[in-house]
Structures are given as C-alpha cells and as structure tokens.
Short mmCIF file of C-alpha atoms and ligand atoms in Angstrom, two decimals:
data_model
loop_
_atom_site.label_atom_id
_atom_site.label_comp_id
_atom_site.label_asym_id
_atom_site.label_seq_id
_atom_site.Cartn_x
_atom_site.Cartn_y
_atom_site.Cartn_z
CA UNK M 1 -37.80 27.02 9.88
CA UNK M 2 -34.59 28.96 9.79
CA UNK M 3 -33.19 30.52 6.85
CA UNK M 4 -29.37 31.33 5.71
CA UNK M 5 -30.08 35.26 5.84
CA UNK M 6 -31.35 35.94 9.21
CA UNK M 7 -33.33 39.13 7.46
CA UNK M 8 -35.85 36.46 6.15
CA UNK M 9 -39.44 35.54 8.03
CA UNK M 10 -43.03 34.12 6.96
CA UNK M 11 -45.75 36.16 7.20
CA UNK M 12 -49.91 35.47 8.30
CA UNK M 13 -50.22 34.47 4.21
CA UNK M 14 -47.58 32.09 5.00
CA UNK M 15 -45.43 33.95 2.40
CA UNK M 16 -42.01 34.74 2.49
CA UNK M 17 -40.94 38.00 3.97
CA UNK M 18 -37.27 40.04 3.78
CA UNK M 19 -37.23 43.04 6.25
CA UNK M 20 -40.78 42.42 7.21
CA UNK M 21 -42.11 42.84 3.47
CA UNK M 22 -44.06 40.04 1.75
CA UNK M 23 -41.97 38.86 -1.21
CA UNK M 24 -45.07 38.19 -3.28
CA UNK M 25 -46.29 41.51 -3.21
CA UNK M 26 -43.07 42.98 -3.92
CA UNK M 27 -42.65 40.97 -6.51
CA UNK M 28 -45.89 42.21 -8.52
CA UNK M 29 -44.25 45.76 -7.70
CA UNK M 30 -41.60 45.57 -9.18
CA UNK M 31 -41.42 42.84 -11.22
CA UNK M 32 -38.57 39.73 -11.66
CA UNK M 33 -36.28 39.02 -11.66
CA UNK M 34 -35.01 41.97 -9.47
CA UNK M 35 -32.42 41.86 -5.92
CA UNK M 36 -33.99 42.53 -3.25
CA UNK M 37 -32.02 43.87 -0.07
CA UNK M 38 -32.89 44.80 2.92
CA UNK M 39 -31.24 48.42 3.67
CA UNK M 40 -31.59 47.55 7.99
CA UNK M 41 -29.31 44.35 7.45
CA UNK M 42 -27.22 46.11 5.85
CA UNK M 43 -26.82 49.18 8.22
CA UNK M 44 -26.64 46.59 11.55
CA UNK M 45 -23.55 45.01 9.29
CA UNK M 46 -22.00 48.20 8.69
CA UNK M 47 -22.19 48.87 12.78
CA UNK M 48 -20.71 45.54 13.98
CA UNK M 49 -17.60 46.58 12.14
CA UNK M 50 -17.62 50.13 13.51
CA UNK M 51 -18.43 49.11 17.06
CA UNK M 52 -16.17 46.53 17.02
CA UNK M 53 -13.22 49.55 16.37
CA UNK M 54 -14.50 51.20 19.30
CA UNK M 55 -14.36 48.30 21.51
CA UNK M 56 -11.12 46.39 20.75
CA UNK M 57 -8.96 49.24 19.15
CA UNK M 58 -10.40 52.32 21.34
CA UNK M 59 -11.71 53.89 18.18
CA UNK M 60 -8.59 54.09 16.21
CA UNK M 61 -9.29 52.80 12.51
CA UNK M 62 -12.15 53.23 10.25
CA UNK M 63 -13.85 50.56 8.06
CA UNK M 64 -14.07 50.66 4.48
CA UNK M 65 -16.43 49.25 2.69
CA UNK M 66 -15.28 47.45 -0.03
CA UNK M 67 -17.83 48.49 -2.85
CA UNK M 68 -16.86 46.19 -5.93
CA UNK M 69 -19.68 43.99 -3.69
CA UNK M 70 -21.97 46.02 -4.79
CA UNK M 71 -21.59 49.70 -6.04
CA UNK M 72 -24.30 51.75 -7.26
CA UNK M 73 -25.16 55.41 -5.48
CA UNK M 74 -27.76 54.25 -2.86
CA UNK M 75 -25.05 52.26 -1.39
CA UNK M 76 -22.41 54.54 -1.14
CA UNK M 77 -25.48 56.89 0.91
CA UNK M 78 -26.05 54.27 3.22
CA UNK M 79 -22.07 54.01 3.83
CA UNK M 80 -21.33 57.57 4.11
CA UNK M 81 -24.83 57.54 6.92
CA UNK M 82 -22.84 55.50 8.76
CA UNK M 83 -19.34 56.76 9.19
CA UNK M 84 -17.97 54.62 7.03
CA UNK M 85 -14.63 55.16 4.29
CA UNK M 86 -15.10 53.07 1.23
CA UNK M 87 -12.73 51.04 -0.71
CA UNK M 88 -12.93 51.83 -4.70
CA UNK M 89 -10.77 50.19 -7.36
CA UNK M 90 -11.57 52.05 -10.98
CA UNK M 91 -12.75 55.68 -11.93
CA UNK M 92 -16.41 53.71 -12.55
CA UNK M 93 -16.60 52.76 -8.66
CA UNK M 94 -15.09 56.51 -7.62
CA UNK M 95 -17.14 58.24 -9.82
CA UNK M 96 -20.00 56.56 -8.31
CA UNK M 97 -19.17 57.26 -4.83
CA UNK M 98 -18.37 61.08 -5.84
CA UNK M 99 -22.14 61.47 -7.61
CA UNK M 100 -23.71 60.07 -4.12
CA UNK M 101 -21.92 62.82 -2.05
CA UNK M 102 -19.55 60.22 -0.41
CA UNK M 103 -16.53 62.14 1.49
CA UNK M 104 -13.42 62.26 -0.94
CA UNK M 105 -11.20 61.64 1.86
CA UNK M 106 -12.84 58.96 2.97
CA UNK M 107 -12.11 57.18 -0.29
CA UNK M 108 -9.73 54.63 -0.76
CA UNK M 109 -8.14 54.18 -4.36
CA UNK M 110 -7.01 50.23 -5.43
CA UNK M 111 -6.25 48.54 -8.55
CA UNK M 112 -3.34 46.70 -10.14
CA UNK M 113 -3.50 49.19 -13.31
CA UNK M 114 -4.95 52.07 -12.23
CA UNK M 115 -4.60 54.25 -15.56
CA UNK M 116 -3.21 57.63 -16.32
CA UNK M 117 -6.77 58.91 -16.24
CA UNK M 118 -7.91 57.05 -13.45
CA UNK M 119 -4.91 57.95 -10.71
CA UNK M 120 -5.40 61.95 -13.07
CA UNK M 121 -8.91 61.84 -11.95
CA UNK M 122 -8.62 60.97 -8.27
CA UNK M 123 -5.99 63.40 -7.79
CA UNK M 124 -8.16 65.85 -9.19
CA UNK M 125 -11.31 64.86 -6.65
CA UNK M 126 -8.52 64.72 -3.23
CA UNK M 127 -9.43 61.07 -2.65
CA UNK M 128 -8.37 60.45 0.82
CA UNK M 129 -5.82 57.80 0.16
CA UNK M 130 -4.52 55.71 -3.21
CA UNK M 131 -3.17 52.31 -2.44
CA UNK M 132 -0.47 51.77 -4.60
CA UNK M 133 0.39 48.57 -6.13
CA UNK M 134 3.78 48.77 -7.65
CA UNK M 135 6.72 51.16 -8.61
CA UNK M 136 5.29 52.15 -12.06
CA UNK M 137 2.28 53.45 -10.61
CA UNK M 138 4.01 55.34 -7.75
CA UNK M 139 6.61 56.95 -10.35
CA UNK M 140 3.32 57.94 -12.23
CA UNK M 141 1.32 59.27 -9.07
CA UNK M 142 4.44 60.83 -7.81
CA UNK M 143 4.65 63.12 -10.92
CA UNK M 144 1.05 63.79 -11.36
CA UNK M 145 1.02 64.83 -7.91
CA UNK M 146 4.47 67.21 -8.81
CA UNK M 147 2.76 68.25 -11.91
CA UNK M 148 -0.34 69.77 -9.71
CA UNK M 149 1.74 71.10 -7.03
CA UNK M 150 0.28 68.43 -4.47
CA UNK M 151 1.53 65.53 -1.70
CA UNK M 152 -0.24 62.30 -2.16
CA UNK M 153 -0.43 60.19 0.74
CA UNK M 154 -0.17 56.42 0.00
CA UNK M 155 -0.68 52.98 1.22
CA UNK M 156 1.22 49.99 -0.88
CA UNK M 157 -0.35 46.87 -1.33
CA UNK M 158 1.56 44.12 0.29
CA UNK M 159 1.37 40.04 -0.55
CA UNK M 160 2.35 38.88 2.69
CA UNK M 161 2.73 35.50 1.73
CA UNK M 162 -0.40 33.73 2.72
CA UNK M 163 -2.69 31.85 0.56
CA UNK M 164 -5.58 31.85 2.92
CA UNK M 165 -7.66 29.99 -0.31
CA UNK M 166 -6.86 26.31 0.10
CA UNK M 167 -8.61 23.94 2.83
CA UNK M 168 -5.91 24.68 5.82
CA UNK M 169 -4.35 27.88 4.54
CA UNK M 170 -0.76 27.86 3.74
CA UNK M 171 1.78 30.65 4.14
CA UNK M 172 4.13 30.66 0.97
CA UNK M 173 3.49 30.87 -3.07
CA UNK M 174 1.43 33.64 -2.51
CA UNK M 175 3.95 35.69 -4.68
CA UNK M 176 2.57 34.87 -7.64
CA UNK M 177 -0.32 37.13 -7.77
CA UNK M 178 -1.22 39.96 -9.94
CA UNK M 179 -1.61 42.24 -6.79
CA UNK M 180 0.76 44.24 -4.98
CA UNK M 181 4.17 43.69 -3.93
CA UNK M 182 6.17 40.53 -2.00
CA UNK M 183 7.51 41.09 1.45
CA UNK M 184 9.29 37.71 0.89
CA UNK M 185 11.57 38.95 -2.23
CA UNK M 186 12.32 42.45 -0.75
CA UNK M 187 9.88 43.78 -3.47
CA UNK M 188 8.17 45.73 -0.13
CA UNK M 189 11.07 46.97 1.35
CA UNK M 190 12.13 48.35 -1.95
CA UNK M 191 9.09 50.23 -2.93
CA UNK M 192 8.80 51.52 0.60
CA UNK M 193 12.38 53.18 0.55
CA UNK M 194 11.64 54.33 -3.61
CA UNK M 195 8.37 56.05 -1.84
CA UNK M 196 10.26 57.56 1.19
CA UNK M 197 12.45 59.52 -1.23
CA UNK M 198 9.56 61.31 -3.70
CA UNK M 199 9.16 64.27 -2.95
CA UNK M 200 5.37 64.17 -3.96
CA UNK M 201 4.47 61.35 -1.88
CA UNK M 202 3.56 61.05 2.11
CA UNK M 203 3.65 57.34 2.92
CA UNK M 204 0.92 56.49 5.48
CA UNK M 205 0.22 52.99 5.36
CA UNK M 206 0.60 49.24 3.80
CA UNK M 207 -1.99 47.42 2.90
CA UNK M 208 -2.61 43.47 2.72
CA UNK M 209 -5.90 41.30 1.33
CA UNK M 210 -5.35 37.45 2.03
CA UNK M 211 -8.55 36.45 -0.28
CA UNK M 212 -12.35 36.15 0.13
CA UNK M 213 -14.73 34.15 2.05
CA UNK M 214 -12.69 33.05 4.91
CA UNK M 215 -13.98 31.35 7.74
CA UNK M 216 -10.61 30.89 9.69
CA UNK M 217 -8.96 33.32 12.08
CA UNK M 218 -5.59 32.36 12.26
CA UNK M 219 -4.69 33.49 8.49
CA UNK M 220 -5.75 37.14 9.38
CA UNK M 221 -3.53 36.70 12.68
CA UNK M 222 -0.95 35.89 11.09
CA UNK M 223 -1.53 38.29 8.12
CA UNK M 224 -1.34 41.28 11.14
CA UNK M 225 1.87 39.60 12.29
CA UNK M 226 3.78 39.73 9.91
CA UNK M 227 2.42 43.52 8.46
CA UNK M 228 3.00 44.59 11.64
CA UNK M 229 6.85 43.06 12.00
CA UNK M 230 7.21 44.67 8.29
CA UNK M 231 6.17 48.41 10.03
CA UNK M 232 8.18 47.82 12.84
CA UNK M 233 11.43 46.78 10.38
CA UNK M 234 10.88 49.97 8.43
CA UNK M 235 10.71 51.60 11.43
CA UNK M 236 13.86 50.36 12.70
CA UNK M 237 15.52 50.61 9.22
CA UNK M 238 14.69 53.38 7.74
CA UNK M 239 12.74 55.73 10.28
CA UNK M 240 9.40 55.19 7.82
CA UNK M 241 7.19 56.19 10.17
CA UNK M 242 3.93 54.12 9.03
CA UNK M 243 0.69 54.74 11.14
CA UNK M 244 -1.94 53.08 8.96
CA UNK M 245 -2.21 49.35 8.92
CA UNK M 246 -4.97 47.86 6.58
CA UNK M 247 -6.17 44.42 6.83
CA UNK M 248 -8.34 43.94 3.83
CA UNK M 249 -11.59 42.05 3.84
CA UNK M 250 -12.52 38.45 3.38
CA UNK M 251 -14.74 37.25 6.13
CA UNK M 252 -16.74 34.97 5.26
CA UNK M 253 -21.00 34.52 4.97
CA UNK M 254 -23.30 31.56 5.16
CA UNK M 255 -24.51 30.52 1.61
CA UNK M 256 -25.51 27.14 2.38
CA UNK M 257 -26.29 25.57 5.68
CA UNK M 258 -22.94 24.15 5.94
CA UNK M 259 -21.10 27.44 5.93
CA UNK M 260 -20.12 28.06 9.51
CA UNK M 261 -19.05 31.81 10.06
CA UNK M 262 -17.33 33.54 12.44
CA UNK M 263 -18.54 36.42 13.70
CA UNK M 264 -17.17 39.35 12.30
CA UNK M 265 -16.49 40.80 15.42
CA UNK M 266 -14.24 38.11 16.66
CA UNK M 267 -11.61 38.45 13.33
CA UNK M 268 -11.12 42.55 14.62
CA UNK M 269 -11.06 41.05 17.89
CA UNK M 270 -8.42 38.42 17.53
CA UNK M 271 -6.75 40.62 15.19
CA UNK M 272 -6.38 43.72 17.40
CA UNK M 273 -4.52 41.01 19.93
CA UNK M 274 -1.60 40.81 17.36
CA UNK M 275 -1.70 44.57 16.63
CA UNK M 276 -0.82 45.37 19.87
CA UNK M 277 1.15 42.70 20.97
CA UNK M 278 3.87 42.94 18.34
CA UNK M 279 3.66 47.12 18.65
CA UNK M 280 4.56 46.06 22.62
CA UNK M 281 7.31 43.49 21.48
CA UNK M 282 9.20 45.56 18.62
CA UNK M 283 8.54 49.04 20.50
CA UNK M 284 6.22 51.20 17.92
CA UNK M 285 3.02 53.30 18.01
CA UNK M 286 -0.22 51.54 16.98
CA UNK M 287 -1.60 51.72 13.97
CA UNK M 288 -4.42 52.73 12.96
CA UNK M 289 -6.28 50.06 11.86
CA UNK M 290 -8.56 49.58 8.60
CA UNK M 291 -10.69 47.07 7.10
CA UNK M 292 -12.18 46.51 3.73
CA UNK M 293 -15.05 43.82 4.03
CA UNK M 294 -17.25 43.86 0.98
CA UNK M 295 -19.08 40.75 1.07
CA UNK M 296 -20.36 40.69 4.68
CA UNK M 297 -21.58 43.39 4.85
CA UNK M 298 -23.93 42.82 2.05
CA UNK M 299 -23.95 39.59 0.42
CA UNK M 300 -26.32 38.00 3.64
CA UNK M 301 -28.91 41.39 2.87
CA UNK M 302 -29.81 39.99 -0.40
CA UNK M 303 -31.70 38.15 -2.06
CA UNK M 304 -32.77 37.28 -6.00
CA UNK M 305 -36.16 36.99 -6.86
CA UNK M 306 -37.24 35.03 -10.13
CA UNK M 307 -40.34 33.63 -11.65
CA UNK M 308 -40.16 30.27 -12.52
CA UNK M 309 -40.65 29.36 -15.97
CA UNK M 310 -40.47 25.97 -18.29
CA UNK M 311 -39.95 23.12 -16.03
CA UNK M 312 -38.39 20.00 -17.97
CA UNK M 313 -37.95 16.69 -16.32
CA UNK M 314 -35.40 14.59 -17.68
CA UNK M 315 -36.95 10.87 -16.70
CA UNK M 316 -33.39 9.10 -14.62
CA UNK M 317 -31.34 11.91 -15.14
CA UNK M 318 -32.78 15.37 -13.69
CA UNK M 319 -35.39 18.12 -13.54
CA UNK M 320 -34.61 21.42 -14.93
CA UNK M 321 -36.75 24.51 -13.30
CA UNK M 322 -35.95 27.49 -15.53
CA UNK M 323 -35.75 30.95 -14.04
CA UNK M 324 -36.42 34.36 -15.88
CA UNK M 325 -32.37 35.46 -14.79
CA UNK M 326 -29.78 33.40 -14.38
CA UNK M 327 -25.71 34.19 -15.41
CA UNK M 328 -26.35 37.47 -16.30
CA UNK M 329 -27.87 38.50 -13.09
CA UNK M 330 -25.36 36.39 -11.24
CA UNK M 331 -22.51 34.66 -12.52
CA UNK M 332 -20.99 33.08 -9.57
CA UNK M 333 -22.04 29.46 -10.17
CA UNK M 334 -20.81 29.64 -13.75
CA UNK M 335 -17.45 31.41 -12.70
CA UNK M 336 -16.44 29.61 -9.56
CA UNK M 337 -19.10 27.18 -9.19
CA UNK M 338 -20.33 28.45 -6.16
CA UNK M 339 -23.64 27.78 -3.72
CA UNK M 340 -26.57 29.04 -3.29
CA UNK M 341 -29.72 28.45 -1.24
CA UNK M 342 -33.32 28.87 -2.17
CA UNK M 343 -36.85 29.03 -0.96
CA UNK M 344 -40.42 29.31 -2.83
CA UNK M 345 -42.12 32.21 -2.04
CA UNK M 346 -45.23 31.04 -1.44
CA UNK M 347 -44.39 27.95 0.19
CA UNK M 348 -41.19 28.79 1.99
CA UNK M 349 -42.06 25.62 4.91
CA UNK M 350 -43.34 23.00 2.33
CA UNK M 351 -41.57 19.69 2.62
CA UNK M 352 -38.68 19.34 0.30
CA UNK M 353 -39.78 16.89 -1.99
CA UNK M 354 -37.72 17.39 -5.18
CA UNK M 355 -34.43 17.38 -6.24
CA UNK M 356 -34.12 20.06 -8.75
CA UNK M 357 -31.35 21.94 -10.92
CA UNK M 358 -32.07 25.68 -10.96
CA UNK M 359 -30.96 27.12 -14.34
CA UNK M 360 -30.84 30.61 -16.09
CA UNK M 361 -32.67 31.42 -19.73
CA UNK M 362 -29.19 32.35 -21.31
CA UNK M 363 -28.24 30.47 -24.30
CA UNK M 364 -25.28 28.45 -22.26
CA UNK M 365 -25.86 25.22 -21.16
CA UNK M 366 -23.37 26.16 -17.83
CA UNK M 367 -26.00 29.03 -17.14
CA UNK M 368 -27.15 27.26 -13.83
CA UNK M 369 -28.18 28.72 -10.67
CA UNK M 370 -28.25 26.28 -8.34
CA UNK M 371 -27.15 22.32 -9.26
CA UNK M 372 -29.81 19.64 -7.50
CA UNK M 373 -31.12 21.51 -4.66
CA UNK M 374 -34.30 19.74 -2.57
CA UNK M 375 -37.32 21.63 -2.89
CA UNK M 376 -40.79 21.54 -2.19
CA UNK M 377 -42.91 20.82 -5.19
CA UNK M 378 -42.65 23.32 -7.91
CA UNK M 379 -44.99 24.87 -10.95
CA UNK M 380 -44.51 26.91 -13.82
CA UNK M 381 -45.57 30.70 -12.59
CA UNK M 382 -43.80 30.33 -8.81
CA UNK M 383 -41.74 33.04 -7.77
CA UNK M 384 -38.61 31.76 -6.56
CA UNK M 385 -35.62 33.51 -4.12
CA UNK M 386 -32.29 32.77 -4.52
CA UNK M 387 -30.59 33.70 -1.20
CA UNK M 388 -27.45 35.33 -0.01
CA UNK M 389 -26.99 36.90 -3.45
CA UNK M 390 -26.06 40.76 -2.17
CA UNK M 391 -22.75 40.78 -3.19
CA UNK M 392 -21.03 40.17 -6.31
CA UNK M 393 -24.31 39.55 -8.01
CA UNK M 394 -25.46 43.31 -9.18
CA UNK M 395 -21.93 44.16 -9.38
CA UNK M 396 -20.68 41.50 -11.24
CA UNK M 397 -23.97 41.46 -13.66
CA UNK M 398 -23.73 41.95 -17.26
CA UNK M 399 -26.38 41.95 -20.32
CA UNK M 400 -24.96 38.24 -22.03
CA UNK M 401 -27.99 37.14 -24.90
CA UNK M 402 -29.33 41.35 -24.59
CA UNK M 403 -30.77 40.90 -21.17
CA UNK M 404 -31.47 43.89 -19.45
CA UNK M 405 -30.35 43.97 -15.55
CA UNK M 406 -32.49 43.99 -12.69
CA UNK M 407 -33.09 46.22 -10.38
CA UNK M 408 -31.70 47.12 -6.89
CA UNK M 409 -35.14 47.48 -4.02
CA UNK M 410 -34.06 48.15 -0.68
CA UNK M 411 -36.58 47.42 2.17
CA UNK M 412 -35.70 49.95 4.73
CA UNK M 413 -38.11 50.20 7.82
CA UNK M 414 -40.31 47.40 6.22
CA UNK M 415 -41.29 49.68 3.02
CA UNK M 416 -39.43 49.23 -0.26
CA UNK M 417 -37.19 51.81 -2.07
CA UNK M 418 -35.83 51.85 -5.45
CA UNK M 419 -32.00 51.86 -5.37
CA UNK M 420 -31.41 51.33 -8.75
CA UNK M 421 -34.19 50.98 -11.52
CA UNK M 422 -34.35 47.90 -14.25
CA UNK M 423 -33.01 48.42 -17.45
CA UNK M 424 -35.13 48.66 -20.51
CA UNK M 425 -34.35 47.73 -24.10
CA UNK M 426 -33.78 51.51 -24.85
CA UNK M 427 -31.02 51.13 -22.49
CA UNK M 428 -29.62 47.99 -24.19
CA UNK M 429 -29.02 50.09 -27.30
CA UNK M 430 -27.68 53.17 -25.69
CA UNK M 431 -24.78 52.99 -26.69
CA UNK M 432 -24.87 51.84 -30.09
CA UNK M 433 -24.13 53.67 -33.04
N1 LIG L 1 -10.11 44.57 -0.29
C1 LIG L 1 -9.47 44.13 -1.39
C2 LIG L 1 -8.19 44.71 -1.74
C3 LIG L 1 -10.06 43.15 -2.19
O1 LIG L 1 -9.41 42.71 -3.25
C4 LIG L 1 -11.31 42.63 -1.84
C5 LIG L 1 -11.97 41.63 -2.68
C6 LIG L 1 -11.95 43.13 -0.69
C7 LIG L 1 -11.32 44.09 0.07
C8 LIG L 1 -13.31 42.66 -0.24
O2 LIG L 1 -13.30 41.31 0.09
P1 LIG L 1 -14.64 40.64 0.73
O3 LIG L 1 -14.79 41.18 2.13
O4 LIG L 1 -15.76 41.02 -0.13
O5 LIG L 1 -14.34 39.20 0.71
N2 LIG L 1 -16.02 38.16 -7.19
C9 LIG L 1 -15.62 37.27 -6.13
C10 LIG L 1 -14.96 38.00 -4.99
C11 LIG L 1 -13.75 38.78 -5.42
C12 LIG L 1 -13.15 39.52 -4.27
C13 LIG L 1 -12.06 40.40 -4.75
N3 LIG L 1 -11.48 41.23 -3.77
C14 LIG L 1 -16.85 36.49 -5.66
O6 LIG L 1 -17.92 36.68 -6.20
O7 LIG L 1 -16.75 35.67 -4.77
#
C-alpha cells in the first residue's frame, strides 16, 4: 500500500510508522493530538533544492526557506544545518529565526506592511536583505537606514502579471493584489528609479511569487521571462545593475492521490533555461538566483495525529467521526476547503469500508477535517493520522473554543525529538490580566 508522504511505512505490529517510528507508541508519548514530522524528510527536501543550484545554475543562488510554513526555532536549526537563507515576513518569524542562531544575513525580510518597529528592528539585527513592497516602505527604510548611518540593500517585490491560481493559468489581472508592485502599470520601473536615487539604499534584486501549490511549469517560465526582460530593461535604461533574481515558492505537494507533482528539481531546472537564455538574448550577467519554497519542503514531512472520539451516524445522510483537534490545529479545510488524506494507525491496510466525514471538537459546524473520505472500519478510541499536514497547519494554528496547541515531534534518525512542547491551560491564560 502506498501512502501520499513517502516518509510513511507499516511496521511487524502492522502499525503505522513515519521515519521508521511506530505511530502508536508515539502517540502514548506524547499524547494527541500532536504533528508529527519527520526531521530526515525534511533535510532530503531542503537538499533537492540546494543540489539542484549546484547542478543547473553552477552554484549561484541560495534557497530560502519560506518559514510562514512552519516557523518555530527547531526549524530554523535544521535550515541554518543545511546552508539554507530563510524567507521571514513579521518581527514574530525574525525574532524566531534570530533566538535559533539563524545567520542574519541569510535572512530575508517580506511583508506588505512591515511596521516602523518591524523594518527598526531588522535594521538593528543586519538582516541580510528586506524585500520591499512599495514606495512608502522604501521612503521609511531609506531614512531609518540614514538615521543609523547604514546602506540597506533591497529587493522589491514585483507582480509580474500572472495569476498562476486558476485551472490553465492566465497572465493578466494579477495587478490587483495586495503585494508588491505592477510591472504592467510602470509601478516597477518607478520604484526601481525612486530606489536608485536614495542614498541609503543598495538595490540588489526584484523579487516575484506567482501563488502556492502549483503543479505547472510554464507559469514559473514565464514568471523568469519576463523578471528577467524587466532586469535587462533597467539595465539598458537606467544602468541599475540588478544581480539577484528571486523566484518565490509555490511548488506544489501531493495531498490526495490525485495531486500529480512535479519534481521540484525540474521547476529550477526549466527555470534556469529562461535565466540564461534571455541573459544571452538581451546581453546581461546572470543572476543570482533565489527561491522561497515553504510548503514542499515541509508540508509532505508531516503528519497530524488524533484520537478518535464520538462517532455519530446520521442513518441516509452521513457518519461523523470526531477527532480531539480539528480547525484550531489546522484550518485549511475551513479556510480554503482544502484535502486531506488519512490512515488508521492501527489498521493502515484494512479495506476501506466506510465513507466517513472527519470533523474537529470546535463549536463550528464548518470545523471539518476531512469531508467523506473511505475508510476502513472505525471505533471510538482509534488514533487517527491526518497526512501531508507539515505546512500551514502549526503555523497557521490558533487556540478558537480555549484549545491549547499541539506539539511539534520530529523523528530524526528513527527516534523522536521535541521541537516544540504542547500548550497547557496555564499557557492559555498567560496573557490575561
Ligand atoms: N514566498 C512568498 C513571497 C510567499 O508569499 C509565499 C507564500 C512563499 C514564498 C511560499 O510559498 P509555498 O512554497 O509555501 O507555496 N496559507 C496558505 C498558503 C499561503 C502562501 C502564502 N505565501 C495555505 O495553507 O495553503
């Protein structure tokens, strides 16, 4: 039997195994629900990426990991273990990375509204680069920077006017988006020559992100294209010499069986083809090239683990099997209504009997998990894993109805590790005064 996260097995006890560790037992451990991840996955991830620079762009770039995934100091270990920048976007995520030793200048700063203290604050650490998203925010980082006698050097976030989100993506009304500015309008150009005259400011690099969960190749083709063309204009224009090129994330993973992926090395592949195509054609330097993939790398590491509480069959209409989690441990069927695979711990093989809806215990009736997914049979007491769930699930958790988050394990060489510990009541109330 094959599973969507290729980290998964079955064990003598015919139990269900991530990394080589039996589920069950790490489930009386450490109690569910809890996200369970294993640490090699995520490390072999990390080095497709940074191989695939070496091979196809003769080292030049570096990959950022894009941590809104999943941010929490264990992580931000792993990424600076392997040579990796990382992409932040609040003082919450860079603060994070700062506390587990990552490299400042391996950090990368976004955000549409970065605040005073925010941009203040990275200044004040020498993040490596802050990727600016519009002319307020440069005026602002451009006098902060004057104000503590330093040169910040910048990337600009660039819509390049390609909606890679519908079924065959399209290339216009992309402009209307909260992030960055057009290339269509001149809003690029603009900034670009605004930037070029500050005397606080080193421009480096644009930026572009053409959305999430992509499974196509051409969009981030033709996202390259057209950056590249915009570097090579400024070039020609203005003499803006830019020699940092970065590509965003986006590729997409296998939730469900359906999900057909590329593999990640083929997008850096196909992409590097572009690169250095249009440098031959319009007569520049490459790039350097970076990536921010967030997902990828750990979204197929991860799974959920629950318990499986009140089951309630609704004769002719359907059967709901209530989990001890649900929307506050991940919200992403709630919020986009997205997919999700499962599998019974103890009987991971058993023939899939039942068509069941997976909910959460939050007081919402749209607090489902998973909406009629085939099963084998299922009983009160089961501990059940929700798959793929190792990005945007921690990170996106919150304590709706006063229930305290999971925690992080990380099975690393087949043993488990504590990345980030549950909370408790006490923690619940912190905070309150
Ligand atoms: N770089 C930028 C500038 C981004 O905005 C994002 C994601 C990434 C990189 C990473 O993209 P990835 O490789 O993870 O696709 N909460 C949503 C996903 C939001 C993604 C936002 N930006 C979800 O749960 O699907």
């Amino acid at each position: 039997m094959s599973f969507v996260m290729k980290c998964l097995g079955i064990n003598e006890n015919g139990n269900l195994t991530i990394g080589g560790c039996d589920l069950k037992e790490i489930a009386e451990a450490y109690g569910t629900p809890a996200y369970i991840m294993d640490e090699d996955e995520i490390r072999a991830n990390c080095r497709i990426y940074t191989q695939s620079i070496k091979d196809h762009y003769d080292g030049k770039g570096l990959v950022l990991y894009a941590s809104k995934a999943l941010s929490c100091k264990y992580i931000y270990q792993i990424m600076k273990e392997e040579g990796m920048g990382v992409d932040v976007v609040s003082g919450g995520e860079l603060y994070t990375a700062l506390e587990a030793g990552f490299p400042n200048e391996k950090i990368y700063f976004h955000g549409n509204n970065k605040t005073v203290e925010e941009i203040a604050f990275a200044l004040s650490k020498g993040v490596g680069r802050i990727v600016v998203d519009n002319e307020q925010e440069l005026s602002l980082i451009n006098q902060l920077s004057g104000e503590s006698g330093i040169t910040t050097k910048v990337l600009f976030r660039i819509k390049p006017g390609i909606d890679a989100h519908t079924h065959s993506f399209i290339q216009t009304g992309q402009i209307d988006s909260k992030f960055g500015v057009a290339l269509e309008n001149g809003e690029a150009e603009q900034i670009m020559k605004t930037a070029h005259q500050m005397p606080n400011i080193e421009v480096v690099g644009v930026h572009c992100h053409i959305g999430s969960q992509i499974f196509e190749l051409a969009p981030f083709e033709l996202a390259a294209e057209k950056m590249m063309n915009f570097i090579a204009d400024m070039n020609d224009r203005y003499r803006i010499h830019i020699h940092e090129l970065n590509l965003g994330g986006g590729f997409g993973i296998k939730y469900v069986e359906e999900d057909r992926p590329v593999n990640y090395d083929r997008y850096i592949q196909a992409v590097s083809r572009v690169v250095k195509r249009v440098a031959k054609e319009r007569n520049i330097a490459l790039p350097s090239i970076l990536m921010e993939p967030g997902r990828s790398i750990v979204a197929p590491a991860g799974l959920t683990l629950y318990t499986v509480g009140t089951i309630k069959n609704i004769p002719g209409i359907r059967t709901y099997v209530s989990v001890d989690g649900g929307m506050g441990d991940n919200p992403r069927h709630i919020m986009y209504g997205s997919e999700y695979e499962a599998a019974l711990v103890e009987n991971p093989n058993g023939e899939k009997t039942n068509t069941v809806t997976v909910a959460g215990k939050c007081c919402e009736s749209g607090d489902i998990l998973i909406r009629d997914i085939k099963l084998p049979e299922i009983h009160s007491g089961d501990l059940l894993a929700v798959l793929s769930t190792g990005a945007y699930n921690y990170s996106m958790a919150s304590n709706y109805n006063r229930i305290p988050r999971p925690p992080v394990v990380m099975i690393q060489n087949g043993l488990p590790k504590l990345a980030v510990k549950r909370e408790t009541y006490e923690d619940l109330v912190r905070n309150d005064v």
